[in-house]
JSON list of C-alpha atoms in Angstrom, two decimals:
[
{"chain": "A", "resi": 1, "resn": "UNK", "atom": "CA", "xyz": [-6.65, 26.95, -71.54]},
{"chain": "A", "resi": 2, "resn": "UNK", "atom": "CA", "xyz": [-9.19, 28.30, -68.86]},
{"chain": "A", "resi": 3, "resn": "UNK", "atom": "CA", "xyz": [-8.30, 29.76, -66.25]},
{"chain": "A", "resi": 4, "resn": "UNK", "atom": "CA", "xyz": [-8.81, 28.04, -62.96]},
{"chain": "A", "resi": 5, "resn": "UNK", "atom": "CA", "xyz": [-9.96, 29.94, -59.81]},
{"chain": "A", "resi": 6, "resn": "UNK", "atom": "CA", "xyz": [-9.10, 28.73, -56.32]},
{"chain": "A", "resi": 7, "resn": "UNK", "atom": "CA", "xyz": [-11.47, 29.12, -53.81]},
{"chain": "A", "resi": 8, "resn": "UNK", "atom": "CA", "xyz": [-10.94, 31.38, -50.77]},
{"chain": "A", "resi": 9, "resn": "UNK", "atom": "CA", "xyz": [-10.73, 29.14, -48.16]},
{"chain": "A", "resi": 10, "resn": "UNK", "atom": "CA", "xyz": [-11.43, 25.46, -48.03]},
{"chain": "A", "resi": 11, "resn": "UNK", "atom": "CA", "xyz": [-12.22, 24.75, -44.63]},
{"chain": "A", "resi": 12, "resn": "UNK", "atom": "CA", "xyz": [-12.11, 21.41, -43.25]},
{"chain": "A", "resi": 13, "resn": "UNK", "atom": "CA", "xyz": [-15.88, 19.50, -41.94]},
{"chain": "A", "resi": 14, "resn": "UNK", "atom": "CA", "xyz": [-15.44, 18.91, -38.45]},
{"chain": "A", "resi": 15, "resn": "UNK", "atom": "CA", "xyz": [-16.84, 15.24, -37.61]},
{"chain": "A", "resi": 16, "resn": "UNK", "atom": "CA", "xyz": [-20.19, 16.47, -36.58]},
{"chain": "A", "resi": 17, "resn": "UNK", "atom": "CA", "xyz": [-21.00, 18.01, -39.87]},
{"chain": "A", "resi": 18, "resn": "UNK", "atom": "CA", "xyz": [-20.00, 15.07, -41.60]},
{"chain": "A", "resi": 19, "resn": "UNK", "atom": "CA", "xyz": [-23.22, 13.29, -40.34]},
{"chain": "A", "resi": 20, "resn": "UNK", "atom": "CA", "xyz": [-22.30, 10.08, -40.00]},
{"chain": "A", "resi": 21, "resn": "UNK", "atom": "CA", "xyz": [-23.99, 6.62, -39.21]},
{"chain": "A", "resi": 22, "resn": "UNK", "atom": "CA", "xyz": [-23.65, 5.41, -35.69]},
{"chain": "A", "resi": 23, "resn": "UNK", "atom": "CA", "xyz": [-23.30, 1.87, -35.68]},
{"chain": "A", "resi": 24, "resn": "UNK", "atom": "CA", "xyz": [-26.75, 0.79, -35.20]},
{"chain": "A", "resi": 25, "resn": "UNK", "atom": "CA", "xyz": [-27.86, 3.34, -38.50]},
{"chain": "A", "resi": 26, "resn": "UNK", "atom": "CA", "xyz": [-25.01, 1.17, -40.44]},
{"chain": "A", "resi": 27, "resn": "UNK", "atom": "CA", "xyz": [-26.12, -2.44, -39.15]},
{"chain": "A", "resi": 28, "resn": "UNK", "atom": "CA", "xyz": [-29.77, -0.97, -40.08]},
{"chain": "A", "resi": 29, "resn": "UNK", "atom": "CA", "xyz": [-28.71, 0.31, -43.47]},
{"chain": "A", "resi": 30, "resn": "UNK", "atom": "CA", "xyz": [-29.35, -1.02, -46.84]},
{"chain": "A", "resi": 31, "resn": "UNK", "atom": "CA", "xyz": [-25.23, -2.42, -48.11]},
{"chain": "A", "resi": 32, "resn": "UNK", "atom": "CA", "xyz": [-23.93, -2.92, -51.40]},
{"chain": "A", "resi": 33, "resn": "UNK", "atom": "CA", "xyz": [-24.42, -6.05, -52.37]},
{"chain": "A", "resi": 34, "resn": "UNK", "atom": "CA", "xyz": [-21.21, -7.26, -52.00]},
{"chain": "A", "resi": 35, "resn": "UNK", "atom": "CA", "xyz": [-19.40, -9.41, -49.82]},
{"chain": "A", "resi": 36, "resn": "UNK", "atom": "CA", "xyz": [-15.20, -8.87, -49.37]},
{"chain": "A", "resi": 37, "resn": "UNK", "atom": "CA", "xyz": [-13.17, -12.48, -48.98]},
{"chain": "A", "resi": 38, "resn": "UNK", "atom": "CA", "xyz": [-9.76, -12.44, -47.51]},
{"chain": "A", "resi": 39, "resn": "UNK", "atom": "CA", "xyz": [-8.10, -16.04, -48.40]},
{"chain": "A", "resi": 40, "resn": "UNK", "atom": "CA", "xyz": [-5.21, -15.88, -45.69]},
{"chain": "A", "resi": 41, "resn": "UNK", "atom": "CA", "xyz": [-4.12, -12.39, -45.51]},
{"chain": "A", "resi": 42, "resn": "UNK", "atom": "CA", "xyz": [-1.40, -12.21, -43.15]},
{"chain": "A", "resi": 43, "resn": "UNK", "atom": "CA", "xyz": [-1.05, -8.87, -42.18]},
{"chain": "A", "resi": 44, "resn": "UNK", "atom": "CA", "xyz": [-3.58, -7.40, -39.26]},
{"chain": "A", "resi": 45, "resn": "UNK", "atom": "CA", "xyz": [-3.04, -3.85, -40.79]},
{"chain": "A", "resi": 46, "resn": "UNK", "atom": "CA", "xyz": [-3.89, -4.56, -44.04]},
{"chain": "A", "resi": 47, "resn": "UNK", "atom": "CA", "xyz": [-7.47, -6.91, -42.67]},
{"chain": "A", "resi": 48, "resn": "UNK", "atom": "CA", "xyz": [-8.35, -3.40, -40.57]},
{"chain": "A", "resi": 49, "resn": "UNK", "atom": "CA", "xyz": [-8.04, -1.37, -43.80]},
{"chain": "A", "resi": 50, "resn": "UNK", "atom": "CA", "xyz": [-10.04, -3.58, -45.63]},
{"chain": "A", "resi": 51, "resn": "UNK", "atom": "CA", "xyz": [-12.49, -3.42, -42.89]},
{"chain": "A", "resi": 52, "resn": "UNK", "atom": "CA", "xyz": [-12.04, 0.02, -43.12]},
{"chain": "A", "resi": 53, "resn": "UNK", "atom": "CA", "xyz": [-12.60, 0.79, -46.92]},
{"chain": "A", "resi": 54, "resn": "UNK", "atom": "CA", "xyz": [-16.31, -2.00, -46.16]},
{"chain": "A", "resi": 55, "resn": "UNK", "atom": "CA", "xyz": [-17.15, 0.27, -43.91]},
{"chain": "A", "resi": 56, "resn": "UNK", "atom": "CA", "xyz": [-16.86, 3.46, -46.63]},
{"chain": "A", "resi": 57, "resn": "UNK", "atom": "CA", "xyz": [-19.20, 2.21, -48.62]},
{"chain": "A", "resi": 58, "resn": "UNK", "atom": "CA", "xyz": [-21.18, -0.07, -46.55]},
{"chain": "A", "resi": 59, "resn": "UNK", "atom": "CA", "xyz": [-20.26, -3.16, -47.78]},
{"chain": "A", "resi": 60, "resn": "UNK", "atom": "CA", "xyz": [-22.38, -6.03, -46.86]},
{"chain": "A", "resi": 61, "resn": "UNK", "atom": "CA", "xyz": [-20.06, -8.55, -45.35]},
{"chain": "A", "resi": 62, "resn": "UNK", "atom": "CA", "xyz": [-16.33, -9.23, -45.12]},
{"chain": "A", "resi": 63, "resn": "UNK", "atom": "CA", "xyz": [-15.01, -13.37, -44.81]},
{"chain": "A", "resi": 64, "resn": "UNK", "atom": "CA", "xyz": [-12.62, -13.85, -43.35]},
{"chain": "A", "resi": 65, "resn": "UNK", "atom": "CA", "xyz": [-10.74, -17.19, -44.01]},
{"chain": "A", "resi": 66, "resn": "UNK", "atom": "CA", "xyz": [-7.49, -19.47, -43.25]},
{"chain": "A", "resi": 67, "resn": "UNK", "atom": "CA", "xyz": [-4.78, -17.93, -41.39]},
{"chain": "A", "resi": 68, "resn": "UNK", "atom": "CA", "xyz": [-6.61, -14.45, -41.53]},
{"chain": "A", "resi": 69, "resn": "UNK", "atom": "CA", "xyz": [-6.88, -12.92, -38.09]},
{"chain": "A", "resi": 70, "resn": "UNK", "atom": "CA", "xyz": [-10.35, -11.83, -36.77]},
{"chain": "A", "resi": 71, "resn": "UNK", "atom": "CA", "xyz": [-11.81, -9.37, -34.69]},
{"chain": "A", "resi": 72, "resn": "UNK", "atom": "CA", "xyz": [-11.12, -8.50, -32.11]},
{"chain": "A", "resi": 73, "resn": "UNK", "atom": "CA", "xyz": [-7.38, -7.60, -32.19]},
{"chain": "A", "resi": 74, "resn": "UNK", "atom": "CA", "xyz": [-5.53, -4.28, -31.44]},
{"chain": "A", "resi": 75, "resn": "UNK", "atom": "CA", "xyz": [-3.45, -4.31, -35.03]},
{"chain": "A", "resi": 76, "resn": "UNK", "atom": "CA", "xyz": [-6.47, -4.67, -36.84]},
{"chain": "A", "resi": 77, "resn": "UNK", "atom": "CA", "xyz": [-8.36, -1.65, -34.66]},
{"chain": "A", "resi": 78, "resn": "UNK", "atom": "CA", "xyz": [-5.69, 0.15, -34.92]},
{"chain": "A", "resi": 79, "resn": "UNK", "atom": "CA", "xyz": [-6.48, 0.63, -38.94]},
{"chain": "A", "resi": 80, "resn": "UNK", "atom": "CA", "xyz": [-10.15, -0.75, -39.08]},
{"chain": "A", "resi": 81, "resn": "UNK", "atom": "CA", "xyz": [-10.78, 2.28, -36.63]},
{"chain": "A", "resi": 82, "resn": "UNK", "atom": "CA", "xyz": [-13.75, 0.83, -35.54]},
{"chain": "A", "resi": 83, "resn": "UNK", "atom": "CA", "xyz": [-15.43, -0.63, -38.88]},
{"chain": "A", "resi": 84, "resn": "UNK", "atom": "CA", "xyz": [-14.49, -4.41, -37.58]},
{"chain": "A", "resi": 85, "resn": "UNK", "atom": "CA", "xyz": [-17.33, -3.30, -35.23]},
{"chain": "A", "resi": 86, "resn": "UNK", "atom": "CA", "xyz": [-19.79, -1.75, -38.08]},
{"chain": "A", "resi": 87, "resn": "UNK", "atom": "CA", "xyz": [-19.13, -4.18, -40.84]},
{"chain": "A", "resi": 88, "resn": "UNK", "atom": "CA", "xyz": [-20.60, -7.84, -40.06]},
{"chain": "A", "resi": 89, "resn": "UNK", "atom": "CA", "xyz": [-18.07, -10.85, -40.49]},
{"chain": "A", "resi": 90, "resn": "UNK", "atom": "CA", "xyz": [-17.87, -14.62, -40.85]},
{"chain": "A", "resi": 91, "resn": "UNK", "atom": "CA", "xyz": [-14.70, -17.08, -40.76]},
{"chain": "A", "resi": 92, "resn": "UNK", "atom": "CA", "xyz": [-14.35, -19.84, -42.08]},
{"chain": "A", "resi": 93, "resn": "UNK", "atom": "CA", "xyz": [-10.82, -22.50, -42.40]},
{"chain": "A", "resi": 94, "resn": "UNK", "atom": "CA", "xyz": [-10.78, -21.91, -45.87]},
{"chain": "A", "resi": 95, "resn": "UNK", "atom": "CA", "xyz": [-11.92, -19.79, -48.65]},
{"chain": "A", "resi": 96, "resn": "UNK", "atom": "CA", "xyz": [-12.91, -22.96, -50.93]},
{"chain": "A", "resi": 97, "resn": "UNK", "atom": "CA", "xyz": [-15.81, -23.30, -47.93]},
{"chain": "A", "resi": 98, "resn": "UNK", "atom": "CA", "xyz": [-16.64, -19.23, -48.03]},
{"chain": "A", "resi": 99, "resn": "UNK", "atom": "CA", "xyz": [-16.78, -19.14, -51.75]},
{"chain": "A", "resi": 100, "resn": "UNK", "atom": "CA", "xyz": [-18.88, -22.72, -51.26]},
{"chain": "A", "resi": 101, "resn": "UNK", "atom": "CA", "xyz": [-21.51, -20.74, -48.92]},
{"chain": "A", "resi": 102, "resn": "UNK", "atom": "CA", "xyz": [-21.59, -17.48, -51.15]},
{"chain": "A", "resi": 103, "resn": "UNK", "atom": "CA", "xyz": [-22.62, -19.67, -54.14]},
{"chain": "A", "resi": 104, "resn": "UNK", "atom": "CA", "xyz": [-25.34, -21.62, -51.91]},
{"chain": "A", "resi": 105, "resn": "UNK", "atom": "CA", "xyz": [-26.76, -18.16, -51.34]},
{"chain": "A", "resi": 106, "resn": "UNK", "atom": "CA", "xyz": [-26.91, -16.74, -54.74]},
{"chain": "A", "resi": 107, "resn": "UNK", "atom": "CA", "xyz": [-23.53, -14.91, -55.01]},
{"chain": "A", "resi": 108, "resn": "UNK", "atom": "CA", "xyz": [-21.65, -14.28, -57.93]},
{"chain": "A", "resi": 109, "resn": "UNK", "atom": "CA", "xyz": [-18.15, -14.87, -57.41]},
{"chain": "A", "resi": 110, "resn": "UNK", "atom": "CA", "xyz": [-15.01, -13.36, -58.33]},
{"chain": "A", "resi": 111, "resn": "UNK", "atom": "CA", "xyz": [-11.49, -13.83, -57.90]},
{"chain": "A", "resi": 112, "resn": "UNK", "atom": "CA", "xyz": [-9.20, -11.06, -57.83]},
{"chain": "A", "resi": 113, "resn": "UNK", "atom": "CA", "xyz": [-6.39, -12.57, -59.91]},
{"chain": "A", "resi": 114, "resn": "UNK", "atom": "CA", "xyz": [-4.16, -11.95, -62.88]},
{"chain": "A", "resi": 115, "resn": "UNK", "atom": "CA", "xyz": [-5.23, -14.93, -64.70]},
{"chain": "A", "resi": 116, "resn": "UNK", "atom": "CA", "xyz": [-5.97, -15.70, -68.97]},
{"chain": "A", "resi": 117, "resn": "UNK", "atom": "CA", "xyz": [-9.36, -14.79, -69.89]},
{"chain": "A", "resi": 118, "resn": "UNK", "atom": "CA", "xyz": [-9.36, -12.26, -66.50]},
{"chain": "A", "resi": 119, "resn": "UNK", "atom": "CA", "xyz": [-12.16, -9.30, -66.87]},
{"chain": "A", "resi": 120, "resn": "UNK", "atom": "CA", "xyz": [-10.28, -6.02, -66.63]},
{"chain": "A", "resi": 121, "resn": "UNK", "atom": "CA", "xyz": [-11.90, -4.15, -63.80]},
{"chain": "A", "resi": 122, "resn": "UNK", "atom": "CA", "xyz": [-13.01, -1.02, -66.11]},
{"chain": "A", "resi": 123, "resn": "UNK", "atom": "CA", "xyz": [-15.03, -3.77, -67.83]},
{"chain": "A", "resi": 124, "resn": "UNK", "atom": "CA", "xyz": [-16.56, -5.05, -65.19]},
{"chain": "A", "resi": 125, "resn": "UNK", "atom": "CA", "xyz": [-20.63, -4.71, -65.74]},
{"chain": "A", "resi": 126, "resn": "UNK", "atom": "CA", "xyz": [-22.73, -5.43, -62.97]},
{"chain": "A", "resi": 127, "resn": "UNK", "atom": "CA", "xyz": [-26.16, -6.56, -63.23]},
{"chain": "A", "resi": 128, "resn": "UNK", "atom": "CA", "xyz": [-29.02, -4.81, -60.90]},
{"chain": "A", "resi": 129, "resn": "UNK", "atom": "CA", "xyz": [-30.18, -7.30, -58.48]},
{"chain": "A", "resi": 130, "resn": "UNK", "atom": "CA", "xyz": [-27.28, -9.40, -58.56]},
{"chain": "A", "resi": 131, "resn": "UNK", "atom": "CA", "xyz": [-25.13, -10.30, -55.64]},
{"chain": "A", "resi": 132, "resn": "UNK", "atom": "CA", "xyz": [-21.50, -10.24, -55.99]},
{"chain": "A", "resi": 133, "resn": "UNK", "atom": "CA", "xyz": [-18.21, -11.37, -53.87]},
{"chain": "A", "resi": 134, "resn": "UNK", "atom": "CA", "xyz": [-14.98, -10.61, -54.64]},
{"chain": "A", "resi": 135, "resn": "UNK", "atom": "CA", "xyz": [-11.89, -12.67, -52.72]},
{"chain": "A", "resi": 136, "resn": "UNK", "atom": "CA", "xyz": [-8.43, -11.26, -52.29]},
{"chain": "A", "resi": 137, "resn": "UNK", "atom": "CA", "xyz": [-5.28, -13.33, -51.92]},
{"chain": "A", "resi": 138, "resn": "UNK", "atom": "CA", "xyz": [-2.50, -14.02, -49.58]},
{"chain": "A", "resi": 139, "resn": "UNK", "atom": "CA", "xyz": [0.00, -10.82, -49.76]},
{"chain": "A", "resi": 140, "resn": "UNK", "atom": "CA", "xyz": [2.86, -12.99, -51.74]},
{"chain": "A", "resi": 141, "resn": "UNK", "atom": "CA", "xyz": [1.39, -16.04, -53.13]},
{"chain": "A", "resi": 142, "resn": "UNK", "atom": "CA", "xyz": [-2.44, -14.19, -54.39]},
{"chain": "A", "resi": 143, "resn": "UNK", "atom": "CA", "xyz": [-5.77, -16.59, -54.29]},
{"chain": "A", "resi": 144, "resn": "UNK", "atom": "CA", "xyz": [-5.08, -19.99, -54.12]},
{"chain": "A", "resi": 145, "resn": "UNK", "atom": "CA", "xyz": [-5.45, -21.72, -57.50]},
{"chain": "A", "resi": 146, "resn": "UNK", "atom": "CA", "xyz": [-8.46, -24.49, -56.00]},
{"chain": "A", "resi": 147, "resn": "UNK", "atom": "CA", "xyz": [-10.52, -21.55, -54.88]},
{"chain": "A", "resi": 148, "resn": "UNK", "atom": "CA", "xyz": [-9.49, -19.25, -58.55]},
{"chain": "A", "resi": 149, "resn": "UNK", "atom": "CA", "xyz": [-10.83, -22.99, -59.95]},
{"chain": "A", "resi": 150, "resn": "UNK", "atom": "CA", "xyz": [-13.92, -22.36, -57.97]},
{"chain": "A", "resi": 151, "resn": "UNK", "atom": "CA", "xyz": [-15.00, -18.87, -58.68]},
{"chain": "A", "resi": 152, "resn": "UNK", "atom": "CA", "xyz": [-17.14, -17.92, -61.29]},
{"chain": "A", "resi": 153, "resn": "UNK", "atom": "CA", "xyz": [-14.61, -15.53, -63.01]},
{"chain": "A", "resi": 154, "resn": "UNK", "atom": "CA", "xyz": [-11.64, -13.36, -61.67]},
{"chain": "A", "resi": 155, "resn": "UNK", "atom": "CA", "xyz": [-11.17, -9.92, -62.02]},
{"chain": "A", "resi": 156, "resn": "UNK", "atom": "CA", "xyz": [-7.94, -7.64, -63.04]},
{"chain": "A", "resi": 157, "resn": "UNK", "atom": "CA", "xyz": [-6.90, -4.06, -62.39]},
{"chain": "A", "resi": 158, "resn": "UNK", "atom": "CA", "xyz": [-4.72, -3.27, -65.55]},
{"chain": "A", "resi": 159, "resn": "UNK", "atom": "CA", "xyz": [-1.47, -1.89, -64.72]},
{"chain": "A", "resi": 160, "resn": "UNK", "atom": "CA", "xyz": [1.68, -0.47, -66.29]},
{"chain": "A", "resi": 161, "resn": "UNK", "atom": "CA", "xyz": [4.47, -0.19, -64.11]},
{"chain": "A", "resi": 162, "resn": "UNK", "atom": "CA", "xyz": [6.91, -3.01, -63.01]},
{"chain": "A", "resi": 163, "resn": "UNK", "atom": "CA", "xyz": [5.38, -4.25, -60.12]},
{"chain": "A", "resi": 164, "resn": "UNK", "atom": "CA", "xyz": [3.18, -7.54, -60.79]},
{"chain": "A", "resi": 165, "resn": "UNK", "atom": "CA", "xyz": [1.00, -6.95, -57.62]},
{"chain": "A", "resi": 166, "resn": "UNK", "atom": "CA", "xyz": [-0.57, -3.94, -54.95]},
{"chain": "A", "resi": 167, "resn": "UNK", "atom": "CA", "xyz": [-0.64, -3.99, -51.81]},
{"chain": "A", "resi": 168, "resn": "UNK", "atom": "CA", "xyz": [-3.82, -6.13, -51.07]},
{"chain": "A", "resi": 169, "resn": "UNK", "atom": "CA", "xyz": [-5.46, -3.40, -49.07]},
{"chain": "A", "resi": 170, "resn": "UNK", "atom": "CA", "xyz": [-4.99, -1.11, -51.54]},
{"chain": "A", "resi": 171, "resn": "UNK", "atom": "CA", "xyz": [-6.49, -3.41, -54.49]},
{"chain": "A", "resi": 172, "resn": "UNK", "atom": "CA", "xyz": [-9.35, -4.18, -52.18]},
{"chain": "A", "resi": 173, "resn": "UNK", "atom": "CA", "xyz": [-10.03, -0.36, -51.83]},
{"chain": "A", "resi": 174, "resn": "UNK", "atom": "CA", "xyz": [-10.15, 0.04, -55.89]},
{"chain": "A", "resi": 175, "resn": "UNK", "atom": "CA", "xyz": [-12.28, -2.90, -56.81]},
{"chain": "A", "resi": 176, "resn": "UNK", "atom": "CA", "xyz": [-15.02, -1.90, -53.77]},
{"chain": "A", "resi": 177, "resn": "UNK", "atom": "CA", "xyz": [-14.97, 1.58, -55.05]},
{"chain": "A", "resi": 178, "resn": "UNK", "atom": "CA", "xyz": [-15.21, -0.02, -58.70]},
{"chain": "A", "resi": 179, "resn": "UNK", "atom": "CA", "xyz": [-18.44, -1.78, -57.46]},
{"chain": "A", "resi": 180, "resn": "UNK", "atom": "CA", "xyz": [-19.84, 0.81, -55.38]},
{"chain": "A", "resi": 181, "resn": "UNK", "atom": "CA", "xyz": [-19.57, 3.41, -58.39]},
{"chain": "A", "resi": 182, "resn": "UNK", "atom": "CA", "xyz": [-21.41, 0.94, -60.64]},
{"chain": "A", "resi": 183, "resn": "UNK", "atom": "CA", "xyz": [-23.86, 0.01, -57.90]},
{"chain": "A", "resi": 184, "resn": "UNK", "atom": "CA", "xyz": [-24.69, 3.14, -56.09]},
{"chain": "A", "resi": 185, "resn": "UNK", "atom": "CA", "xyz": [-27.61, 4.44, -58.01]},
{"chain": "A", "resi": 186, "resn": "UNK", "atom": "CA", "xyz": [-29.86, 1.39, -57.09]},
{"chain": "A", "resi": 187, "resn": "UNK", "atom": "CA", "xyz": [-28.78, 2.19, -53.23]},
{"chain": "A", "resi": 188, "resn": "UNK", "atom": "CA", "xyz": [-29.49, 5.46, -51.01]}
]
């Protein structure tokens, strides 16, 4: 086995050195073609991490639908951290109407569901030039079956323990980094 050396010191970047977008670079900015739908995600915390995660790898939209709260609202700040102010947004009453809209404009559109026939998310292949959305359900009930009905295939992180579910925040944050891995080549 080869022997692993540890660096000397591991110092942590300072925000300065990070160099960062402002704002106005990120609105500016080319996005990953992908837009984020929440179909009525109840808790504020878990909409500002989503809005959070978007604005990590400059996601190009997040919808925001049903009884999902918008911007601007201290709970969702207070995890969003700012990126409900980076990342652009839409609502709409329901997510049948966003997922309507995002196949209007030339999305392809999946449902993040554990359905039959579901493409695990290490299978996923995207296609260059393509324009993808991806909804996330309601913390305990998941995407509505109409709007499942409605997308154009759903999506599945495998997993092995004895949960059913993740936290929807969480799931959100894998299948964006999922895309954005895939994706990022064709963006700089």
């Amino acid at each position: 086995m080869p022997l692993l050396i540890r660096p000397r010191r591991m110092r942590k970047l300072r925000t300065i050195e990070m160099q960062r977008l402002t704002v106005e670079e990120f609105k500016a900015s080319e996005k990953l073609p992908l837009v984020v739908v929440l179909d009525d995600v109840r808790s504020l915390y878990n909409v500002g991490s989503v809005f959070r995660t978007c604005d990590a790898f400059r996601v190009e939209a997040v919808y925001l639908c049903g009884i999902t709260a918008c911007p601007p609202h201290p709970e969702i700040h207070k995890t969003a951290l700012g990126g409900e102010d980076s990342v652009e947004w839409r609502y709409f009453p329901t997510a049948m109407e966003a997922v309507d809209a995002l196949h209007q404009e030339g999305y392809f559109v999946y449902a993040v569901e554990q359905v039959e026939g579901s493409v695990k998310l290490p299978d996923l292949e995207v296609i260059a030039d393509q324009r993808y959305a991806v909804v996330f359900g309601n913390e305990v009930k998941g995407v509505h079956q109409e709007v499942v009905d409605c997308c154009d295939h759903c999506l599945e992180i495998p997993q092995r323990g004895t949960k059913h579910s993740m936290n929807v925040s969480v799931t959100a944050g894998i299948v964006i980094w999922d895309f954005f891995v895939k994706i990022v080549a064709d963006i700089r």
